[in-house]
XYZ file of N, CA, C and O in Angstrom:
316
model
N -1.440 10.392 -26.738
C -1.089 9.132 -27.722
C -2.050 9.361 -29.018
O -2.873 10.100 -28.936
N -1.627 8.589 -29.931
C -2.158 8.628 -31.184
C -3.754 8.409 -30.934
O -4.657 9.026 -31.529
N -4.228 7.337 -30.293
C -5.452 6.886 -30.356
C -6.452 8.026 -29.487
O -7.536 8.454 -29.690
N -5.841 8.532 -28.430
C -6.305 9.709 -27.910
C -6.560 10.767 -28.571
O -7.748 11.352 -28.668
N -5.411 11.104 -29.360
C -5.933 12.524 -30.300
C -6.716 11.982 -31.171
O -7.749 12.967 -31.463
N -6.726 10.999 -31.928
C -8.030 10.942 -33.026
C -9.492 10.177 -32.449
O -9.924 10.586 -32.867
N -9.068 9.757 -31.107
C -10.500 9.316 -30.507
C -11.134 10.477 -29.792
O -12.460 10.467 -29.549
N -10.439 11.495 -29.485
C -11.040 12.569 -28.647
C -10.746 14.124 -29.010
O -11.587 14.622 -28.542
N -9.565 14.352 -29.714
C -9.098 15.616 -29.660
C -9.203 16.074 -31.193
O -9.434 17.099 -31.435
N -9.077 15.093 -32.079
C -9.267 15.619 -33.698
C -10.808 16.125 -33.978
O -11.489 15.533 -33.810
N -10.507 17.248 -34.529
C -11.524 18.125 -35.154
C -12.168 17.473 -36.296
O -12.229 18.195 -37.423
N -13.076 16.383 -36.312
C -13.415 15.612 -37.626
C -14.497 16.635 -38.218
O -14.197 16.774 -39.442
N -15.295 17.578 -37.518
C -16.130 18.217 -38.402
C -15.458 19.354 -39.173
O -16.167 20.168 -40.267
N -14.550 19.774 -39.061
C -13.892 20.822 -39.414
C -12.749 20.858 -40.199
O -12.217 21.698 -40.965
N -12.102 19.572 -40.224
C -10.718 19.664 -40.663
C -10.047 18.293 -41.568
O -11.054 17.390 -41.645
N -9.469 18.594 -42.641
C -8.964 17.568 -43.523
C -7.783 17.401 -43.421
O -6.887 18.314 -43.409
N -7.112 16.068 -43.568
C -5.567 15.878 -43.325
C -5.243 15.865 -45.124
O -5.558 15.455 -45.828
N -4.015 16.541 -45.140
C -3.361 17.050 -46.346
C -2.155 16.210 -46.002
O -1.021 16.956 -45.424
N -1.998 15.078 -46.935
C -0.559 14.226 -46.344
C 0.391 15.114 -47.409
O 1.639 15.212 -46.904
N 0.198 15.701 -48.406
C 0.992 16.421 -49.384
C 1.618 17.534 -48.615
O 3.121 17.878 -48.390
N 0.991 18.136 -47.997
C 1.627 19.482 -47.445
C 1.577 19.157 -46.004
O 2.065 19.951 -45.021
N 1.577 17.916 -45.372
C 1.590 17.767 -43.978
C 1.335 18.459 -42.896
O 1.582 19.146 -41.880
N -0.014 19.010 -43.348
C -0.927 19.726 -42.381
C -2.302 19.527 -42.573
O -2.844 18.792 -43.284
N -3.208 20.264 -41.556
C -4.717 20.102 -41.590
C -5.188 21.322 -42.560
O -4.726 22.382 -42.379
N -6.100 21.038 -43.144
C -7.042 21.981 -44.050
C -8.028 22.105 -43.451
O -8.785 21.416 -42.761
N -9.003 23.458 -43.712
C -10.362 23.567 -43.243
C -11.179 22.763 -44.396
O -11.140 23.130 -45.515
N -12.083 21.993 -43.576
C -13.048 21.522 -44.807
C -13.909 22.493 -45.072
O -14.247 22.398 -46.507
N -14.418 23.528 -44.603
C -15.044 24.746 -45.386
C -14.279 25.103 -46.571
O -14.836 25.502 -47.455
N -13.025 25.690 -46.288
C -12.219 25.872 -47.602
C -12.374 25.156 -48.716
O -12.184 25.762 -49.720
N -12.541 23.629 -48.503
C -12.365 23.089 -49.715
C -13.725 22.548 -50.019
O -14.057 22.015 -51.041
N -14.849 23.096 -49.202
C -16.252 22.782 -49.746
C -16.636 21.297 -49.416
O -17.707 20.768 -50.122
N -16.077 20.683 -48.309
C -16.182 19.333 -48.243
C -16.988 19.008 -46.873
O -16.834 18.186 -46.013
N -17.607 20.134 -46.396
C -18.577 20.051 -44.903
C -19.501 18.962 -45.449
O -20.384 19.336 -46.286
N -19.881 18.207 -44.192
C -20.925 17.196 -44.493
C -21.625 17.269 -42.955
O -21.414 16.870 -42.294
N -22.699 18.084 -43.254
C -23.488 18.176 -42.019
C -24.217 17.131 -41.406
O -24.295 16.932 -40.101
N -24.549 16.155 -42.191
C -25.159 14.827 -41.807
C -24.080 13.955 -41.063
O -24.703 13.039 -40.268
N -22.927 13.916 -41.501
C -21.865 12.945 -41.032
C -20.552 13.693 -40.554
O -19.730 13.381 -41.254
N -20.714 14.610 -39.962
C -19.418 15.259 -39.590
C -18.157 14.644 -38.804
O -17.225 14.901 -38.939
N -18.744 13.506 -38.490
C -17.495 12.432 -37.961
C -16.548 11.642 -38.812
O -15.493 11.063 -38.341
N -17.174 11.984 -40.174
C -15.895 11.344 -41.302
C -14.762 12.061 -41.127
O -14.599 13.034 -41.331
N -13.606 11.097 -41.224
C -12.438 11.487 -41.513
C -12.310 11.960 -43.060
O -12.456 11.043 -43.691
N -11.653 13.049 -43.177
C -11.502 13.625 -44.711
C -9.903 13.613 -44.706
O -9.128 14.084 -44.105
N -9.568 13.044 -45.837
C -7.840 12.958 -46.543
C -7.887 13.307 -47.782
O -8.828 13.094 -48.524
N -7.184 14.309 -48.068
C -7.093 14.954 -49.455
C -6.448 13.858 -50.140
O -5.340 13.511 -49.866
N -6.943 13.589 -51.288
C -6.210 12.881 -52.295
C -4.810 13.033 -52.741
O -4.825 14.403 -53.515
N -3.888 12.261 -52.852
C -2.790 12.662 -53.223
C -2.611 12.799 -54.632
O -2.109 13.712 -55.590
N -3.310 12.336 -55.576
C -3.380 12.083 -57.019
C -4.324 13.092 -57.505
O -3.713 13.894 -58.479
N -5.445 13.477 -56.858
C -6.107 14.594 -57.503
C -6.607 15.266 -56.013
O -7.449 14.989 -55.392
N -5.677 16.219 -55.610
C -5.904 17.177 -54.115
C -7.490 17.550 -54.359
O -7.865 17.819 -53.205
N -8.202 17.742 -55.436
C -9.365 18.244 -55.512
C -10.615 17.364 -54.895
O -11.812 17.814 -54.755
N -10.088 16.196 -54.815
C -11.166 15.209 -54.519
C -10.690 14.504 -53.061
O -9.721 14.520 -52.751
N -11.866 14.383 -52.163
C -11.699 13.829 -50.853
C -11.499 12.492 -50.847
O -12.292 11.717 -51.680
N -10.698 11.598 -50.019
C -10.906 10.578 -49.366
C -11.529 10.588 -48.238
O -11.013 11.213 -47.245
N -12.888 9.985 -48.147
C -13.618 10.373 -46.838
C -13.741 8.834 -46.531
O -14.299 7.841 -46.944
N -13.433 8.460 -45.287
C -13.567 7.284 -44.378
C -14.203 7.455 -43.247
O -14.017 8.481 -42.493
N -14.961 6.246 -42.607
C -15.454 6.385 -41.189
C -14.297 6.262 -40.239
O -13.279 5.209 -40.647
N -14.156 6.756 -39.390
C -13.109 6.797 -38.377
C -13.146 5.939 -37.047
O -14.131 5.265 -36.931
N -11.995 5.762 -36.508
C -12.059 4.819 -35.234
C -12.771 5.611 -34.227
O -12.786 5.002 -33.054
N -13.410 6.566 -34.522
C -14.079 7.438 -33.238
C -15.191 6.459 -32.499
O -15.115 5.934 -31.453
N -15.914 5.566 -33.458
C -16.963 4.605 -32.848
C -16.243 3.518 -32.218
O -16.633 3.156 -31.255
N -15.048 3.076 -32.779
C -14.301 1.852 -32.228
C -13.755 2.382 -30.794
O -14.003 1.601 -29.969
N -13.605 3.508 -30.421
C -12.954 3.877 -29.531
C -13.982 3.989 -28.262
O -14.151 3.773 -26.967
N -15.451 4.685 -28.911
C -16.630 4.918 -28.056
C -17.104 3.417 -27.593
O -17.633 3.203 -26.475
N -17.193 2.440 -28.529
C -17.864 1.103 -28.414
C -17.321 -0.205 -28.089
O -17.536 -1.123 -28.262
N -15.833 0.069 -28.315
C -15.042 -1.207 -28.315
C -14.581 -1.633 -29.708
O -15.293 -1.783 -30.292
N -13.290 -1.723 -29.617
C -12.257 -2.410 -30.712
C -12.965 -3.531 -31.169
O -13.212 -3.925 -32.300
N -12.979 -4.388 -30.318
C -13.235 -5.990 -30.618
C -14.761 -6.059 -31.288
O -14.938 -6.766 -32.080
N -15.726 -5.152 -30.831
C -17.014 -5.382 -31.172
C -17.297 -5.005 -32.727
O -17.727 -5.412 -33.276
N -16.288 -3.841 -33.003
C -16.628 -3.214 -34.178
C -15.864 -4.328 -35.216
O -16.045 -4.642 -36.322
N -14.586 -4.904 -34.696
C -13.942 -5.895 -35.459
C -14.722 -7.184 -35.914
O -14.773 -7.532 -37.217
N -15.564 -7.424 -35.021
C -16.512 -8.633 -35.220
C -17.471 -8.400 -35.995
O -17.961 -8.990 -36.999
N -17.892 -7.275 -36.261
C -18.816 -6.294 -37.319
C -18.407 -6.200 -38.507
O -19.086 -6.836 -39.322
N -17.108 -5.956 -38.681
C -16.476 -5.827 -39.936
C -15.991 -7.378 -40.408
O -16.285 -7.553 -41.527
N -15.764 -8.024 -39.603
C -15.533 -9.601 -40.089
C -16.879 -10.022 -40.814
O -16.833 -10.737 -41.439
N -17.853 -9.960 -40.028
C -19.273 -10.487 -40.384
C -19.649 -9.567 -41.938
O -20.054 -10.459 -42.740
N -19.416 -8.455 -42.055
C -19.601 -7.734 -43.279
C -18.868 -8.358 -44.324
O -19.294 -8.600 -45.390
N -17.410 -8.751 -44.099
C -16.561 -9.244 -45.143
C -17.093 -10.527 -45.702
O -16.838 -10.770 -46.673
N -17.313 -11.345 -44.554
C -17.801 -12.677 -44.836
C -19.038 -12.779 -45.593
O -19.511 -14.098 -46.400
N -19.803 -11.738 -45.558
C -20.855 -11.942 -46.493
C -22.502 -11.622 -46.241
O -23.110 -11.903 -47.092
């Protein structure tokens, strides 16, 4: 399933999602390796392919439970 793939199998430390080429690219090839936070999901920007869009991924949600992360996000948004 999609959640299993991105929760357990996706190679966060080495891969970049390229929407335009519908493929995975290597972070090392693009110079986007982040040793301090290898769990970050990297997505190649459609407007500027040389710039990464980096977001924290659902990996921690799957480890710690989606409801607890949702509650944390709601608290952060509230202020």
